[in-house]
Amino acid sequence: MSSAAEKSPANANNDEPQRLLVIDGHSMAFRAFYALPAENFATDTGQHTNAVYGFVSMLIRMIADHDPTHVAVAFDLDTPTFRSEEYEDYKAGRSKTPEEFHGQIDLIQKVMEAMNIPHLSLDGYEADDIIATLAARGQEAGAEVLVVSGDRDAFQLINETTRVLYPKKGVSDIPPMDAEAVEAKYFVRPERYSDLAALVGETADNLPGVPGVGPKTAAKWLNLYGDLAGILENIDAIKGKVGDSLRAHVEDVKRNRRLNRLLTDLDLPVTFEALVLSHPHRDAVEELFDALQFNTLRKRLFDLFGEEEQPVEEEPMPPLELLETEEALRTWFAERAGQTFGLHLATVPVTGAPDDVVGVGFAAEGATAYVNVEQADQHLEEALATVLADAGSAKAVHDFKRAFKLLKERGLGLAGVVDDTMISAYLIQPDRRSHELGDIAQYHLRLTLEAEGESGQLELGLDEQDAAQPAVRAAYVVRLLSHHLAGQVLERGASRLLAEMELPLAVILARMENTGIAIDTERLDELIGDFSKTIDAATQEAYDAIGHEVNLSSPKQLQGVLFDELELPKTKKIKTGYTTDADSLQELLVKTQHPFLVALMAYRDATKLRQTVEGLRKTVADDGRIHTTYAQTVAATGRLSSLNPNLQNIPIRSEEGRRIRDVFVVGEGYETLLTADYSQIEMRIMAHLSGDEGLIQAYRDGEDLHRFVGSHVFDVAPEDVTSEMRSKVKAMSYGLAYGLSSFGLSKQLKISVDEARGLMKDYFSRFGAVRDYLRGVVTQARQDGFTSTIEGRRRYLPDLTSDNRQLREMAERAALNAPIQGSAADIIKRAMLGVDAGLQEAGLSTRMLLQVHDELVFEVAEGELDQVEALVRERMAHAAELAVPLDVQVGIGRSWHDAEH
DNA sequence: AACGTGCGAC
DNA sequence: CTGGTCGCACGTTA
């Protein structure tokens, strides 16, 4: 399925297959109303908009998913219909429409007018009749028909060309019902569905059926006698109680059948052609959506129809010029002075080492060029080096950090980088999972990395062309992308983040990665042995406890042992059965005291540790150091991530695990490792962002925050806060920043949900500003479509308005967390820039090695300790000006373990 | 190869 | 249904 953004507006071209989408307006509005909480959707004037929002959202999605050429919406009127005339209790007993629903139908109709989508209603008839009539007309015109209705009567319309979207509660992606689906569910073909409904009855319409007859019986009869008429002809042949029941209610059945027949011949004032889906009235939509305060929806709507979403007209790529002499290179760049060059490296893989740079592709206005680095003579290479290292020559690259490192391998510098399209794309869409050049070029420009006519065939004869073509093509694409993304980066207020934070940071990260951290490999090997012994012992214990062997690493086999064999109580359900996670095992142990559980948990702990240590062992480079790679465009909040290996999840909480930190040591020629971390940075940010006077003052006074909060929540003097109270508020304080529920808190603290709820209530009654802030974050994010950090880093969360509750609530928790986690990421990034600058200004040899979210690890050169400590403390503490101080804790030692404090 | 489960860190 | 952000290893399934 293509995304909404790719849809072009429909046209009535007769060569194209036509598809009509007909929607039951009231029923969809009601679905939307109940899918979205009314209290979250209201304008400043108090008009509720949840049904309008949900309706338009579903409509956009359906247009995107099904690509109709024609669309219409049918509404009921409040006036009597031929059905209520015949049967006065028709649809009686329906509960009154809620207060908040009032006026929303009118608004939906206004939106339809602005969107240029016809909406129809007809005195004396219901929406279903209009739908049936339109469906018939669509079919006559040869169109495929999709009916969207929450009324099962619509099933009678299903045939080879007509299908029904019948939204089930809580399902946003609705599979269309066709004849087979109806038959599978009701055991009759769609054309017999009305007969079946007449027999069974329809509670939604207050039409009683034959008592004792359900779909199965009705279907059995219909299949036996052909149709309802056939049943009535043979009515005396039907035996048993149900036969008597049928005979007693035959008039009801006949009435039901008259009422549930949809009319397909209404006199509607529109032709099929008038239903053609065309562009919205832009001004009308702007005005209406302003009034409704729909901001993200406006963008989705315009994206759906937007002209700018048409494929970008691709100009032929300028011809490739090979720069083979110093002179040629100088001339090429001199003629284009002042331009921003797209740049891309041609590389070849090398086993067990970084890729090798074999050439450099450049793109400028109307020209592309390639320099073969391997065949370059000294003059050419020097000229190239000059251009690359020239800060005055502006360049756009994709993945600056990688390019910087690869060039460095060749002894080449890289400066003047004004854009990294990978980072720009990330700042625009931090949630995207891939920011690879090919992906974002496809997404933003509809361009592929493969040039026209290049697919597959090798350019024969010239080896270097093989490397040159793709590199130059990439440089060309990078240049276009950079141009295209710059506007969006600016619009989203991310220009400073890019230029002053992420780009300079890339250089620092490249250096950290190249430096790596020294490893005591002997110690590492010892640890592997130690953990292995623990594993062997635990394994044996586990086998003894159950009398046979089993793969303790297989959740599936463990389920067999725990729940079938040992018949322990069932745990939480997961996709593949019942969970065997650590929390659940602990609960099982409390309940059953089974020795197998103890052994299994010991096995889990030890295998996790051995696995970590073995992973580290494999990544120790020839220089005896581990060189992680930092991913700058992965974490949606703005954090870095670390991979190959991940050095941001080295154990510390358990004594056994902490030993692993002993293998990270100071390198030869250096004096010591130094770690510096922010104390409670996320809580401090929460205090700052919420402006809670109590929390702010506590931090200013340098109090033990959790003790302080505990004394207020439990209403005791600070010195009377027990460690149990302290750990409770600590869990709660941190949980709040993650959107923790009272259920989650109760589980974590092993207390009742009531107790957890009470705890949270007390917390918020003392720290009301925190509650107001957290509420405000979600409301604001829903309005804006994004959250922001203190540096203006945005995270877009379209799911905040999803009609899927689970998605929506996940987005709400992400919205709570993103400003806090993201601001902490901003702060430590600023700190890294500051510390790095400070070290250089002071001409120190001390090196920054690692970043672990709120911690930096340094390798301190001989004699620099005092100076470095002062510098690091100062720069970290002043990386941001908050309402509370940023407390920095520093530790020193020969290993990472010893440098903990 | 892709997915699901489980778990380490902050 | 129920705590955010990651990366990685293993077993299982396609």
PDB file of C-alpha atoms in Angstrom, chain A residues 623-774:
ATOM      1  CA  ASP A 623      45.290  -1.552  19.204  1.00  0.00           C
ATOM      2  CA  GLY A 624      43.855  -3.265  22.298  1.00  0.00           C
ATOM      3  CA  ARG A 625      40.952  -0.820  22.429  1.00  0.00           C
ATOM      4  CA  ILE A 626      37.237  -0.991  21.740  1.00  0.00           C
ATOM      5  CA  HIS A 627      35.946   1.510  19.195  1.00  0.00           C
ATOM      6  CA  THR A 628      32.208   1.881  19.416  1.00  0.00           C
ATOM      7  CA  THR A 629      30.217   3.737  16.785  1.00  0.00           C
ATOM      8  CA  TYR A 630      27.769   6.437  17.797  1.00  0.00           C
ATOM      9  CA  ALA A 631      24.589   6.713  15.813  1.00  0.00           C
ATOM     10  CA  GLN A 632      23.511  10.312  15.653  1.00  0.00           C
ATOM     11  CA  THR A 633      20.234   9.840  13.805  1.00  0.00           C
ATOM     12  CA  VAL A 634      18.588   6.851  15.455  1.00  0.00           C
ATOM     13  CA  ALA A 635      17.034   7.795  18.789  1.00  0.00           C
ATOM     14  CA  ALA A 636      13.850   9.777  18.181  1.00  0.00           C
ATOM     15  CA  THR A 637      14.369  11.925  21.273  1.00  0.00           C
ATOM     16  CA  GLY A 638      17.779  13.277  20.272  1.00  0.00           C
ATOM     17  CA  ARG A 639      19.909  10.900  22.259  1.00  0.00           C
ATOM     18  CA  LEU A 640      22.899   9.188  20.743  1.00  0.00           C
ATOM     19  CA  SER A 641      22.982   5.449  20.461  1.00  0.00           C
ATOM     20  CA  SER A 642      26.052   3.246  20.576  1.00  0.00           C
ATOM     21  CA  LEU A 643      26.660   0.127  18.532  1.00  0.00           C
ATOM     22  CA  ASN A 644      29.257  -2.443  17.587  1.00  0.00           C
ATOM     23  CA  PRO A 645      29.509  -2.809  20.514  1.00  0.00           C
ATOM     24  CA  ASN A 646      26.903  -0.941  22.517  1.00  0.00           C
ATOM     25  CA  LEU A 647      28.900   0.686  25.320  1.00  0.00           C
ATOM     26  CA  GLN A 648      25.817   2.400  26.720  1.00  0.00           C
ATOM     27  CA  ASN A 649      24.454  -0.723  28.360  1.00  0.00           C
ATOM     28  CA  ILE A 650      27.437  -2.110  30.234  1.00  0.00           C
ATOM     29  CA  PRO A 651      26.122  -3.518  33.539  1.00  0.00           C
ATOM     30  CA  ILE A 652      26.480  -1.515  36.737  1.00  0.00           C
ATOM     31  CA  ARG A 653      23.487  -2.320  38.931  1.00  0.00           C
ATOM     32  CA  SER A 654      24.494  -5.789  40.076  1.00  0.00           C
ATOM     33  CA  GLU A 655      27.802  -6.438  41.797  1.00  0.00           C
ATOM     34  CA  GLU A 656      28.622  -9.277  39.400  1.00  0.00           C
ATOM     35  CA  GLY A 657      27.850  -7.186  36.350  1.00  0.00           C
ATOM     36  CA  ARG A 658      29.738  -4.191  37.600  1.00  0.00           C
ATOM     37  CA  ARG A 659      32.947  -6.250  37.433  1.00  0.00           C
ATOM     38  CA  ILE A 660      32.733  -5.909  33.668  1.00  0.00           C
ATOM     39  CA  ARG A 661      33.528  -2.227  34.048  1.00  0.00           C
ATOM     40  CA  ASP A 662      36.889  -3.236  35.437  1.00  0.00           C
ATOM     41  CA  VAL A 663      38.070  -4.272  31.979  1.00  0.00           C
ATOM     42  CA  PHE A 664      37.709  -0.732  30.625  1.00  0.00           C
ATOM     43  CA  VAL A 665      40.975   0.831  31.678  1.00  0.00           C
ATOM     44  CA  VAL A 666      43.180   3.839  31.209  1.00  0.00           C
ATOM     45  CA  GLY A 667      45.483   3.499  28.196  1.00  0.00           C
ATOM     46  CA  GLU A 668      49.236   3.526  28.275  1.00  0.00           C
ATOM     47  CA  GLY A 669      50.768   6.941  28.638  1.00  0.00           C
ATOM     48  CA  TYR A 670      47.728   8.358  30.334  1.00  0.00           C
ATOM     49  CA  GLU A 671      47.232   9.009  34.000  1.00  0.00           C
ATOM     50  CA  THR A 672      43.693   7.968  34.781  1.00  0.00           C
ATOM     51  CA  LEU A 673      40.127   7.607  33.609  1.00  0.00           C
ATOM     52  CA  LEU A 674      37.719  10.296  34.724  1.00  0.00           C
ATOM     53  CA  THR A 675      33.968   9.959  34.661  1.00  0.00           C
ATOM     54  CA  ALA A 676      31.621  12.900  35.009  1.00  0.00           C
ATOM     55  CA  ASP A 677      27.884  12.527  35.185  1.00  0.00           C
ATOM     56  CA  TYR A 678      24.879  14.677  35.701  1.00  0.00           C
ATOM     57  CA  SER A 679      23.028  13.943  38.887  1.00  0.00           C
ATOM     58  CA  GLN A 680      19.288  13.418  38.337  1.00  0.00           C
ATOM     59  CA  ILE A 681      19.315  15.437  35.160  1.00  0.00           C
ATOM     60  CA  GLU A 682      15.855  14.371  34.016  1.00  0.00           C
ATOM     61  CA  MET A 683      14.240  15.288  37.334  1.00  0.00           C
ATOM     62  CA  ARG A 684      15.979  18.648  37.223  1.00  0.00           C
ATOM     63  CA  ILE A 685      14.643  19.231  33.740  1.00  0.00           C
ATOM     64  CA  MET A 686      11.180  18.315  34.947  1.00  0.00           C
ATOM     65  CA  ALA A 687      11.536  20.832  37.790  1.00  0.00           C
ATOM     66  CA  HIS A 688      12.685  23.441  35.301  1.00  0.00           C
ATOM     67  CA  LEU A 689      10.047  22.787  32.652  1.00  0.00           C
ATOM     68  CA  SER A 690       7.187  22.548  35.146  1.00  0.00           C
ATOM     69  CA  GLY A 691       8.351  25.575  37.091  1.00  0.00           C
ATOM     70  CA  ASP A 692       7.314  23.825  40.317  1.00  0.00           C
ATOM     71  CA  GLU A 693       8.507  26.170  43.055  1.00  0.00           C
ATOM     72  CA  GLY A 694       8.876  23.414  45.629  1.00  0.00           C
ATOM     73  CA  LEU A 695      11.058  21.214  43.447  1.00  0.00           C
ATOM     74  CA  ILE A 696      13.112  24.142  42.203  1.00  0.00           C
ATOM     75  CA  GLN A 697      13.809  25.377  45.702  1.00  0.00           C
ATOM     76  CA  ALA A 698      14.745  21.898  46.852  1.00  0.00           C
ATOM     77  CA  TYR A 699      17.330  21.600  44.099  1.00  0.00           C
ATOM     78  CA  ARG A 700      18.640  25.107  44.783  1.00  0.00           C
ATOM     79  CA  ASP A 701      19.046  24.200  48.412  1.00  0.00           C
ATOM     80  CA  GLY A 702      20.934  21.095  47.407  1.00  0.00           C
ATOM     81  CA  GLU A 703      18.523  18.813  49.218  1.00  0.00           C
ATOM     82  CA  ASP A 704      18.236  15.075  48.741  1.00  0.00           C
ATOM     83  CA  LEU A 705      15.450  15.351  46.218  1.00  0.00           C
ATOM     84  CA  HIS A 706      13.758  12.037  46.847  1.00  0.00           C
ATOM     85  CA  ARG A 707      13.854  12.599  50.590  1.00  0.00           C
ATOM     86  CA  PHE A 708      12.391  16.048  50.077  1.00  0.00           C
ATOM     87  CA  VAL A 709       9.594  14.773  47.867  1.00  0.00           C
ATOM     88  CA  GLY A 710       8.990  11.886  50.254  1.00  0.00           C
ATOM     89  CA  SER A 711       8.569  14.215  53.205  1.00  0.00           C
ATOM     90  CA  HIS A 712       5.895  16.129  51.321  1.00  0.00           C
ATOM     91  CA  VAL A 713       4.094  13.149  49.869  1.00  0.00           C
ATOM     92  CA  PHE A 714       4.023  11.263  53.177  1.00  0.00           C
ATOM     93  CA  ASP A 715       3.681  14.406  55.234  1.00  0.00           C
ATOM     94  CA  VAL A 716       6.578  13.703  57.590  1.00  0.00           C
ATOM     95  CA  ALA A 717       9.735  15.587  58.464  1.00  0.00           C
ATOM     96  CA  PRO A 718      12.583  15.009  55.970  1.00  0.00           C
ATOM     97  CA  GLU A 719      14.638  13.149  58.577  1.00  0.00           C
ATOM     98  CA  ASP A 720      11.720  10.790  59.155  1.00  0.00           C
ATOM     99  CA  VAL A 721      11.539   9.656  55.534  1.00  0.00           C
ATOM    100  CA  THR A 722      12.320   5.950  55.607  1.00  0.00           C
ATOM    101  CA  SER A 723      14.350   4.302  52.863  1.00  0.00           C
ATOM    102  CA  GLU A 724      11.173   2.545  51.792  1.00  0.00           C
ATOM    103  CA  MET A 725       9.360   5.852  51.395  1.00  0.00           C
ATOM    104  CA  ARG A 726      12.320   7.276  49.555  1.00  0.00           C
ATOM    105  CA  SER A 727      12.499   4.457  47.054  1.00  0.00           C
ATOM    106  CA  LYS A 728       8.769   4.736  46.439  1.00  0.00           C
ATOM    107  CA  VAL A 729       8.887   8.394  45.516  1.00  0.00           C
ATOM    108  CA  LYS A 730      12.039   7.835  43.509  1.00  0.00           C
ATOM    109  CA  ALA A 731      10.278   5.222  41.393  1.00  0.00           C
ATOM    110  CA  MET A 732       7.298   7.486  41.064  1.00  0.00           C
ATOM    111  CA  SER A 733       9.255  10.600  40.157  1.00  0.00           C
ATOM    112  CA  TYR A 734      11.050   8.819  37.360  1.00  0.00           C
ATOM    113  CA  GLY A 735       7.988   6.942  36.283  1.00  0.00           C
ATOM    114  CA  LEU A 736       6.059  10.142  35.822  1.00  0.00           C
ATOM    115  CA  ALA A 737       8.440  11.297  33.139  1.00  0.00           C
ATOM    116  CA  TYR A 738       7.661   8.100  31.264  1.00  0.00           C
ATOM    117  CA  GLY A 739       3.879   8.253  31.567  1.00  0.00           C
ATOM    118  CA  LEU A 740       3.681   5.633  34.285  1.00  0.00           C
ATOM    119  CA  SER A 741       0.178   4.509  35.232  1.00  0.00           C
ATOM    120  CA  SER A 742      -1.033   3.654  38.700  1.00  0.00           C
ATOM    121  CA  PHE A 743      -1.125   0.059  37.500  1.00  0.00           C
ATOM    122  CA  GLY A 744       2.518   0.218  36.454  1.00  0.00           C
ATOM    123  CA  LEU A 745       3.523   1.850  39.703  1.00  0.00           C
ATOM    124  CA  SER A 746       1.654  -0.751  41.732  1.00  0.00           C
ATOM    125  CA  LYS A 747       3.453  -3.532  39.916  1.00  0.00           C
ATOM    126  CA  GLN A 748       6.835  -1.971  40.284  1.00  0.00           C
ATOM    127  CA  LEU A 749       6.460  -1.235  43.967  1.00  0.00           C
ATOM    128  CA  LYS A 750       4.525  -4.452  44.650  1.00  0.00           C
ATOM    129  CA  ILE A 751       1.679  -2.534  46.240  1.00  0.00           C
ATOM    130  CA  SER A 752      -2.027  -2.449  45.420  1.00  0.00           C
ATOM    131  CA  VAL A 753      -3.332  -0.308  42.595  1.00  0.00           C
ATOM    132  CA  ASP A 754      -5.367   1.665  45.130  1.00  0.00           C
ATOM    133  CA  GLU A 755      -2.277   2.384  47.149  1.00  0.00           C
ATOM    134  CA  ALA A 756      -0.405   3.420  44.018  1.00  0.00           C
ATOM    135  CA  ARG A 757      -3.254   5.671  42.986  1.00  0.00           C
ATOM    136  CA  GLY A 758      -3.258   7.271  46.423  1.00  0.00           C
ATOM    137  CA  LEU A 759       0.466   7.801  46.234  1.00  0.00           C
ATOM    138  CA  MET A 760       0.164   9.544  42.888  1.00  0.00           C
ATOM    139  CA  LYS A 761      -2.705  11.661  44.145  1.00  0.00           C
ATOM    140  CA  ASP A 762      -0.676  12.802  47.138  1.00  0.00           C
ATOM    141  CA  TYR A 763       2.284  13.472  44.877  1.00  0.00           C
ATOM    142  CA  PHE A 764       0.309  15.667  42.552  1.00  0.00           C
ATOM    143  CA  SER A 765      -1.486  17.490  45.321  1.00  0.00           C
ATOM    144  CA  ARG A 766       1.925  18.558  46.624  1.00  0.00           C
ATOM    145  CA  PHE A 767       3.511  19.163  43.237  1.00  0.00           C
ATOM    146  CA  GLY A 768       0.601  20.479  41.237  1.00  0.00           C
ATOM    147  CA  ALA A 769       2.798  22.259  38.749  1.00  0.00           C
ATOM    148  CA  VAL A 770       4.248  18.919  37.665  1.00  0.00           C
ATOM    149  CA  ARG A 771       0.797  17.558  36.976  1.00  0.00           C
ATOM    150  CA  ASP A 772      -0.190  20.704  35.101  1.00  0.00           C
ATOM    151  CA  TYR A 773       3.006  20.548  33.087  1.00  0.00           C
ATOM    152  CA  LEU A 774       2.560  16.892  32.113  1.00  0.00           C
TER     153      LEU A 774
END
